[in-house]
């Protein structure tokens, strides 16, 4: 083994140990807040592991959605879910149950480890085929080709799931809040660090978000990663009180939410006429059509993530005067 | 291709840890955190499979990688939904666990 | 790229890594939140700056260099904001001047 | 298998129609969402019939390679006999539930849009889309996305009323379902690592009985069993289903659990090698048998009508698992009978259980409570509901002539024919217990209303429910019974595409 190989092995081993340590802390932390912080740290370390696994697209998604957006939602929930310590300790299982759970979880983990090591070598897969069929489409990133072309139906259903989840979250509100604005309302900050950040960051963030969504077809990036950054910019401005969440009854917001999946469906159906069928693209038009879908999708992903972070409406609608 | 076995074992260990947490943690938020660890372990295994299936000259297998991206978005939606239901439960009943210790009658309609 | 530049780059990256180690030790060892914040932000800003600086000789083009510098600038901005917010929460808002 | 067959476009339409309708209904909102949902679900029922007719006429599965990319790189939609039968069942039950919901879930006059009605119609469309994706999907990962969509839609529908006790039971349901999904996903990654594809038809030829494959099957089975509340993972189901609004309970109990069942069939009858499947089948059936007995016994002891109906679901799901050892038995003719019995059980239970939950909801609405001990007068207030409940009960018990009878008879005779008589005993025992709890409800409903000169007004006169919803419940019950009146030969559809079955 070369020196590079040994160094890489040491680096990977160290990274794996850190990932597991952060996961252990997330479980063992004395309270929900440090546990959630541990989870965010875990996610960032995992992002590095994804880079080491040769998956920069996944690393970006893990950082943006798996760690960033998920972390924000969990932290907001921790703050609002205070108390209940007695209830929690009363419901904590006894020693015997913990032991049984440990044995079960350990057995599953061990079986899985053995199974992974027993997977066939050379590994079967679609790497060569996916790579070979990406270039003729005019795309440079095979992951984007899988997401938008070969397995486009996965992505379409997933974007529908995202939009649907926004509606599901809204529907948890009490009846009287319907038509109100999602989430808590933050006081407007005119000076202080947050106000400064909320004015300086969004212009830069918007450019970066759009850039990452735009390069996705040729380089690591794409609608989910770029859309998350756009959503984050809105959340910063929202938390500083500079913008208000739109009412759940606002048709423009709903249109923005469904734009991505709806454009995807329409282009897909157009495939019956202009190409070989549903979700097929004519070779010459493949890239422009995909970019149109990606643009609409970026908008929808950004809106959906921002609104999922905000949550259900928490106040009755304001009276129109 | 050096990292695959190490991260494969890491993924398996994360699945075990997440499963354990889901079973023994009482507080709902801690359960949701454990669910995310479990999910991360599964996704890591997809990454390992993608790297093992990579071509000699080119990169890893793009198909499982794309599946992870889809899976991450779906897992995020699941977390958002679970958190909202947990918060609503807490708002209305003050509960922070899903155990049935308080003898509240589950289900059944009693409009009277 | 000359050998001298490469050597200087490596030196800067190593120095940056040293700042990170020192900063992390500070976060763990220092007794109260303000001094921990101090250790954290100093180390992050300087450490990352040195790492970015050290990597500049190795990047393939000006666009990459620009992206690296942008990363540093964004970390400076978010780090400063976060530190201010945490400090405010610990000490209470500053009285208006 | 050819990537696309004639009629394949029908499958795309059956999937995309509810997806597009949900998106548009979400934007339009208010009463337009209701009108759109009714139209789309009606059209969906028509499409499901066309799919079934096309499968029947072709005598072979329909397939469609999405985007023109054949598996393994692309995704396929497929419709065989099981798909066609379940798609049709789902479409008809959803349409019935939508018609039922027109009274309870209409936007109140004076409002442009109200939370619960608007959400209800969008959720029904989302459920319809998720069920179509789950029945048509030919790729195990695509099916994962479909299952998650189904879980979210079912959860949101169940939380619709926002009752305090509800969020806790639904949260428990969500956590169980999420663990189930992750375990399922864990299986798919092992399968991809082993075979480089997740296409069911391609896996069918390739799967070996090696350690990763067997672990994958075990994990996926455990995950799907948690999702469909197979004993002993059933404790989340009764409170989650019983507490939901009647229209939601009907869909949850009748349809949502069946999507996981179809996936389980795909796993064991298509993906896994027959020898491994034959080894696992007795274990699955044993859990099913335990579910039948435990579910029925607990149902007998329930004090509340809706919980009784929900525990009955736990028991009736058990019957589905009895088909595994029987349909994997050597004799082709017996296997075909057991196969038909299982699918028919899935379908007739969907109709019967939907009818029962709708009827139970109307009875509870009319009496103001759903305590079984005080059901007196229901027979006078909502006679049609009581009849519907009784007819659905006949089907669940397995009394001829009913769909449930035919299903259980087929399973029972297959058990005897393959010498596995112990399953026959369970089927008969379960039927007797079912009779017991259905009788409790009917006997209670048909007694006179409680004496109304009681000094306190805690027993108000039962209010009559409007006719429309009652008739919907009755229609569902009649379909469940009517399935038993069809000649067996007309069920040839269900056998189309079954591996090992004569083409």
XYZ file of N, CA and C in Angstrom, chain A residues 116-274:
477
model
N -22.766 -6.246 4.754
C -22.087 -5.284 3.881
C -20.737 -5.835 3.447
N -20.040 -6.486 4.383
C -18.747 -7.058 4.021
C -18.903 -8.244 3.070
N -20.085 -8.869 3.100
C -20.298 -10.048 2.259
C -20.860 -9.694 0.889
N -21.046 -8.401 0.603
C -21.584 -8.031 -0.710
C -20.612 -8.475 -1.803
N -21.143 -8.828 -2.980
C -20.298 -9.412 -4.018
C -19.220 -8.446 -4.523
N -18.101 -9.011 -4.944
C -16.993 -8.235 -5.475
C -16.566 -8.884 -6.778
N -16.465 -8.217 -7.901
C -16.739 -6.801 -8.111
C -18.210 -6.457 -7.945
N -18.466 -5.256 -7.446
C -19.833 -4.865 -7.145
C -20.595 -4.607 -8.436
N -21.820 -5.147 -8.525
C -22.647 -4.820 -9.683
C -23.160 -3.390 -9.540
N -23.505 -2.760 -10.627
C -24.004 -1.399 -10.515
C -24.234 -0.796 -11.888
N -24.598 0.458 -11.892
C -24.953 1.134 -13.136
C -24.016 2.294 -13.419
N -22.844 2.316 -12.739
C -21.944 3.471 -12.861
C -21.593 3.741 -14.317
N -21.135 2.700 -15.024
C -20.666 2.904 -16.392
C -21.825 3.334 -17.293
N -22.967 2.641 -17.127
C -24.096 2.941 -18.005
C -24.612 4.356 -17.771
N -24.749 4.730 -16.500
C -25.248 6.077 -16.193
C -24.286 7.129 -16.744
N -22.978 6.895 -16.560
C -22.002 7.884 -17.028
C -22.042 7.985 -18.550
N -22.141 6.827 -19.225
C -22.097 6.830 -20.683
C -23.314 7.521 -21.289
N -24.456 7.437 -20.604
C -25.678 7.997 -21.195
C -25.915 9.436 -20.776
N -25.031 9.974 -19.928
C -25.228 11.346 -19.469
C -24.789 12.355 -20.527
N -23.593 12.114 -21.091
C -23.039 13.087 -22.032
C -23.945 13.335 -23.241
N -24.521 12.284 -23.877
C -25.381 12.546 -25.041
C -26.571 13.436 -24.731
N -26.942 13.554 -23.455
C -28.062 14.414 -23.094
C -27.639 15.875 -23.003
N -26.320 16.120 -23.104
C -25.841 17.480 -22.954
C -25.617 17.842 -21.498
N -25.625 16.852 -20.624
C -25.409 17.121 -19.204
C -24.007 16.663 -18.821
N -23.442 17.284 -17.780
C -22.102 16.924 -17.355
C -22.074 16.188 -16.032
N -23.208 16.149 -15.324
C -23.243 15.543 -14.002
C -24.163 14.321 -14.021
N -23.587 13.115 -13.912
C -24.437 11.923 -13.991
C -25.518 11.890 -12.909
N -25.223 12.452 -11.726
C -26.241 12.440 -10.671
C -27.468 13.241 -11.113
N -27.213 14.385 -11.759
C -28.335 15.182 -12.261
C -29.092 14.411 -13.334
N -28.353 13.661 -14.164
C -29.020 12.884 -15.207
C -29.913 11.812 -14.592
N -29.429 11.168 -13.537
C -30.265 10.151 -12.877
C -31.497 10.806 -12.286
N -31.310 11.941 -11.611
C -32.429 12.591 -10.926
C -33.459 13.147 -11.901
N -32.992 13.692 -13.024
C -33.925 14.382 -13.912
C -34.356 13.537 -15.108
N -33.566 12.528 -15.486
C -33.894 11.799 -16.704
C -34.205 10.322 -16.405
N -33.172 9.572 -15.984
C -33.378 8.124 -15.873
C -34.405 7.769 -14.793
N -34.299 8.442 -13.652
C -35.240 8.181 -12.563
C -36.039 9.441 -12.259
N -36.475 10.126 -13.310
C -37.210 11.374 -13.119
C -38.470 11.186 -12.287
N -39.074 10.014 -12.377
C -40.321 9.787 -11.645
C -40.076 9.839 -10.136
N -38.931 9.337 -9.683
C -38.569 9.454 -8.262
C -38.601 10.910 -7.835
N -37.916 11.738 -8.636
C -37.777 13.148 -8.278
C -39.125 13.850 -8.319
N -39.940 13.490 -9.319
C -41.266 14.090 -9.417
C -42.091 13.754 -8.167
N -42.120 12.464 -7.795
C -42.906 12.069 -6.626
C -42.363 12.730 -5.360
N -41.031 12.815 -5.279
C -40.421 13.406 -4.100
C -40.791 14.877 -3.973
N -40.826 15.594 -5.101
C -41.189 17.011 -5.013
C -42.662 17.143 -4.631
N -43.476 16.195 -5.078
C -44.881 16.208 -4.659
C -44.968 15.962 -3.151
N -44.132 15.039 -2.654
C -44.112 14.773 -1.213
C -43.778 16.051 -0.448
N -42.815 16.805 -0.956
C -42.384 18.033 -0.270
C -43.518 19.053 -0.222
N -44.172 19.253 -1.360
C -45.292 20.200 -1.399
C -46.409 19.725 -0.491
N -46.687 18.430 -0.573
C -47.771 17.888 0.240
C -47.475 18.074 1.720
N -46.189 17.901 2.101
C -45.845 18.037 3.512
C -46.134 19.444 4.021
N -45.914 20.455 3.151
C -46.244 21.821 3.562
C -47.733 21.907 3.909
N -48.568 21.357 3.050
C -50.008 21.393 3.310
C -50.326 20.617 4.582
N -49.679 19.454 4.762
C -49.939 18.639 5.948
C -49.560 19.411 7.206
N -48.416 20.108 7.165
C -47.988 20.879 8.329
C -48.982 22.016 8.597
N -49.393 22.712 7.542
C -50.376 23.786 7.722
C -51.664 23.253 8.338
N -52.059 22.053 7.907
C -53.364 21.536 8.324
C -53.381 21.181 9.802
N -52.224 21.169 10.466
C -52.198 20.865 11.891
C -52.651 22.060 12.733
N -52.789 23.215 12.109
C -53.174 24.419 12.862
C -54.616 24.301 13.339
N -54.957 25.019 14.403
C -56.370 25.080 14.795
C -57.180 25.796 13.710
N -58.477 25.473 13.659
C -59.339 26.029 12.608
C -59.259 27.550 12.522
N -59.237 28.192 13.710
C -59.350 29.659 13.693
C -58.104 30.324 13.120
N -56.998 29.579 13.048
C -55.772 30.173 12.507
C -55.669 30.050 10.986
N -56.617 29.362 10.367
C -56.522 29.182 8.921
C -56.612 30.530 8.229
N -55.714 30.748 7.284
C -55.661 32.044 6.624
C -54.619 32.949 7.251
N -54.090 32.543 8.416
C -53.059 33.338 9.077
C -51.689 33.085 8.477
N -50.684 33.744 9.087
C -49.314 33.569 8.597
C -48.640 32.430 9.342
N -47.856 31.588 8.628
C -47.184 30.471 9.289
C -46.142 30.952 10.294
N -46.023 30.204 11.363
C -44.926 30.372 12.294
C -45.064 31.527 13.262
N -44.095 31.641 14.172
C -44.095 32.747 15.123
C -43.778 34.057 14.407
N -44.116 35.171 15.026
C -43.771 36.461 14.428
C -42.603 37.056 15.190
N -41.587 37.514 14.466
C -40.405 38.072 15.108
C -40.469 39.592 15.049
N -40.043 40.242 16.149
C -40.026 41.710 16.128
C -38.994 42.206 15.123
N -39.316 43.314 14.496
C -38.421 43.865 13.491
C -37.157 44.406 14.151
N -35.995 43.971 13.650
C -34.723 44.422 14.196
C -34.140 45.469 13.260
N -33.963 46.699 13.782
C -33.408 47.729 12.912
C -31.922 47.929 13.121
N -31.417 47.544 14.296
C -29.969 47.493 14.405
C -29.573 46.288 15.254
N -28.296 46.079 15.393
C -27.831 44.878 16.069
C -27.297 43.906 15.048
N -26.627 42.870 15.533
C -25.937 41.943 14.629
C -26.872 41.230 13.662
N -28.067 40.810 14.146
C -28.964 40.059 13.266
C -29.467 40.939 12.131
N -29.779 42.177 12.464
C -30.255 43.101 11.438
C -29.188 43.306 10.374
N -27.929 43.408 10.823
C -26.830 43.587 9.875
C -26.709 42.364 8.974
N -26.729 41.188 9.613
C -26.604 39.942 8.844
C -27.730 39.832 7.831
N -28.947 40.147 8.284
C -30.120 39.975 7.425
C -30.103 40.948 6.255
N -29.266 42.000 6.341
C -29.181 42.911 5.201
C -27.981 42.605 4.316
N -26.896 42.113 4.939
C -25.685 41.844 4.165
C -25.745 40.500 3.440
N -26.266 39.491 4.142
C -26.138 38.125 3.632
C -27.044 37.818 2.436
N -28.340 38.150 2.496
C -29.227 37.695 1.415
C -28.771 38.027 -0.001
N -28.257 39.231 -0.294
C -27.833 39.470 -1.689
C -26.778 38.463 -2.137
N -25.780 38.225 -1.271
C -24.748 37.249 -1.610
C -25.354 35.852 -1.696
N -26.180 35.525 -0.698
C -26.764 34.184 -0.621
C -27.640 33.884 -1.823
N -28.395 34.887 -2.290
C -29.259 34.651 -3.447
C -28.423 34.267 -4.662
N -27.321 35.008 -4.857
C -26.454 34.716 -6.003
C -25.892 33.299 -5.878
N -25.414 32.960 -4.672
C -24.821 31.634 -4.490
C -25.870 30.544 -4.692
N -27.062 30.758 -4.127
C -28.115 29.761 -4.245
C -28.479 29.513 -5.701
N -28.660 30.599 -6.448
C -29.031 30.443 -7.863
C -27.885 29.794 -8.630
N -26.642 30.190 -8.293
C -25.479 29.606 -8.961
C -25.432 28.092 -8.733
N -25.630 27.676 -7.481
C -25.528 26.241 -7.168
C -26.644 25.459 -7.859
N -27.833 26.055 -7.926
C -28.918 25.379 -8.633
C -28.596 25.287 -10.127
N -27.996 26.363 -10.657
C -27.740 26.457 -12.093
C -26.661 25.475 -12.544
N -25.557 25.331 -11.768
C -24.482 24.459 -12.225
C -24.818 22.990 -12.029
N -25.955 22.709 -11.344
C -26.259 21.333 -10.966
C -26.244 20.343 -12.107
N -26.606 20.767 -13.320
C -26.650 19.807 -14.417
C -25.253 19.403 -14.874
N -24.242 20.238 -14.556
C -22.897 19.937 -15.032
C -21.901 19.671 -13.918
N -22.167 20.160 -12.734
C -21.223 20.026 -11.629
C -22.036 19.750 -10.371
N -21.354 19.413 -9.271
C -22.111 19.193 -8.038
C -22.984 20.393 -7.705
N -24.213 20.114 -7.320
C -25.169 21.182 -7.021
C -26.527 20.760 -7.525
N -27.457 21.700 -7.587
C -28.770 21.375 -8.102
C -29.865 22.061 -7.329
N -31.104 21.694 -7.708
C -32.253 22.416 -7.171
C -32.400 22.294 -5.667
N -32.134 21.107 -5.113
C -32.360 20.932 -3.682
C -31.344 21.716 -2.864
N -30.071 21.632 -3.301
C -29.025 22.336 -2.560
C -29.181 23.846 -2.714
N -29.367 24.311 -3.978
C -29.533 25.743 -4.204
C -30.798 26.271 -3.546
N -31.880 25.506 -3.675
C -33.151 25.928 -3.080
C -33.041 26.089 -1.575
N -32.251 25.204 -0.942
C -32.092 25.321 0.508
C -31.406 26.627 0.886
N -30.412 27.020 0.075
C -29.711 28.266 0.391
C -30.674 29.445 0.242
N -31.479 29.422 -0.816
C -32.470 30.493 -0.992
C -33.420 30.531 0.204
N -33.865 29.349 0.631
C -34.769 29.300 1.780
C -34.086 29.873 3.014
N -32.794 29.543 3.177
C -32.075 30.032 4.359
C -32.011 31.555 4.368
N -31.824 32.148 3.191
C -31.764 33.611 3.126
C -33.083 34.216 3.584
N -34.180 33.581 3.145
C -35.483 34.087 3.575
C -35.635 33.939 5.086
N -35.177 32.799 5.611
C -35.338 32.552 7.047
C -34.566 33.596 7.857
N -33.359 33.967 7.370
C -32.579 34.983 8.085
C -33.358 36.306 8.115
N -33.874 36.699 6.959
C -34.628 37.948 6.905
C -35.897 37.869 7.750
N -36.502 36.685 7.778
C -37.736 36.471 8.547
C -37.443 36.571 10.046
N -36.334 35.929 10.473
C -35.987 35.933 11.892
C -35.615 37.335 12.359
N -35.117 38.171 11.423
C -34.782 39.543 11.803
C -35.998 40.453 11.712
N -37.148 39.881 11.354
C -38.365 40.681 11.294
C -38.455 41.564 10.070
N -37.566 41.355 9.097
C -37.580 42.215 7.909
C -38.675 41.818 6.941
N -39.016 40.534 6.901
C -40.120 40.096 6.034
C -41.091 39.292 6.886
N -42.343 39.236 6.442
C -43.350 38.435 7.125
C -43.643 37.211 6.285
N -43.995 36.121 6.953
C -44.410 34.945 6.203
C -45.725 35.267 5.498
N -45.917 34.750 4.283
C -47.182 35.004 3.580
C -48.311 34.181 4.190
N -49.527 34.681 4.053
C -50.679 33.937 4.567
C -50.820 32.599 3.851
N -51.318 31.590 4.573
C -51.490 30.281 3.943
C -52.584 30.317 2.873
N -53.395 31.365 2.882
C -54.447 31.455 1.870
C -53.953 32.142 0.607
N -52.721 32.660 0.647
C -52.193 33.420 -0.488
C -51.969 32.495 -1.689
N -52.712 32.743 -2.766
C -52.629 31.848 -3.919
C -51.278 31.919 -4.619
N -50.594 33.095 -4.511
C -49.294 33.205 -5.176
C -48.284 32.253 -4.540
N -48.355 32.147 -3.199
C -47.431 31.238 -2.515
C -47.724 29.795 -2.904
N -49.007 29.483 -2.961
C -49.365 28.111 -3.340
C -48.886 27.804 -4.751
N -49.012 28.780 -5.622
C -48.576 28.594 -7.004
C -47.067 28.362 -7.054
N -46.340 29.122 -6.204
C -44.898 28.965 -6.151
C -44.548 27.559 -5.654
N -45.319 27.079 -4.667
C -45.038 25.758 -4.104
C -45.223 24.649 -5.134
N -46.286 24.748 -5.943
C -46.565 23.650 -6.874
C -45.882 23.849 -8.226
N -45.242 25.027 -8.426
C -44.680 25.310 -9.756
C -43.746 24.190 -10.213
N -42.840 23.774 -9.346
C -41.848 22.763 -9.724
C -42.485 21.466 -10.176
N -43.226 20.799 -9.286
C -43.845 19.538 -9.712
C -44.805 19.704 -10.884
N -45.526 20.828 -10.925
C -46.504 21.002 -12.000
C -45.805 21.158 -13.346
N -44.737 21.960 -13.383
C -43.980 22.103 -14.628
C -43.391 20.752 -15.030
N -42.903 20.012 -14.043
C -42.361 18.669 -14.302
C -43.422 17.778 -14.947
N -44.631 17.791 -14.372
C -45.722 16.971 -14.918
C -46.048 17.411 -16.339
N -46.124 18.741 -16.551
C -46.515 19.222 -17.876
C -45.468 18.868 -18.920
N -44.182 19.075 -18.578
C -43.134 18.698 -19.529
C -43.180 17.184 -19.759
N -43.432 16.443 -18.677
C -43.530 14.990 -18.797
C -44.630 14.589 -19.752
N -45.808 15.213 -19.606
C -46.929 14.873 -20.482
C -46.655 15.314 -21.920
N -45.944 16.451 -22.043
C -45.601 16.909 -23.392
C -44.747 15.860 -24.099
N -44.032 15.072 -23.325
C -43.206 13.997 -23.883
C -44.003 13.037 -24.753
N -45.303 12.890 -24.473
C -46.144 12.022 -25.313
C -46.181 12.549 -26.737
N -46.144 13.903 -26.856
C -46.238 14.488 -28.179
C -44.888 14.696 -28.851
N -43.912 15.209 -28.090
C -42.661 15.634 -28.723
C -41.550 14.611 -28.596
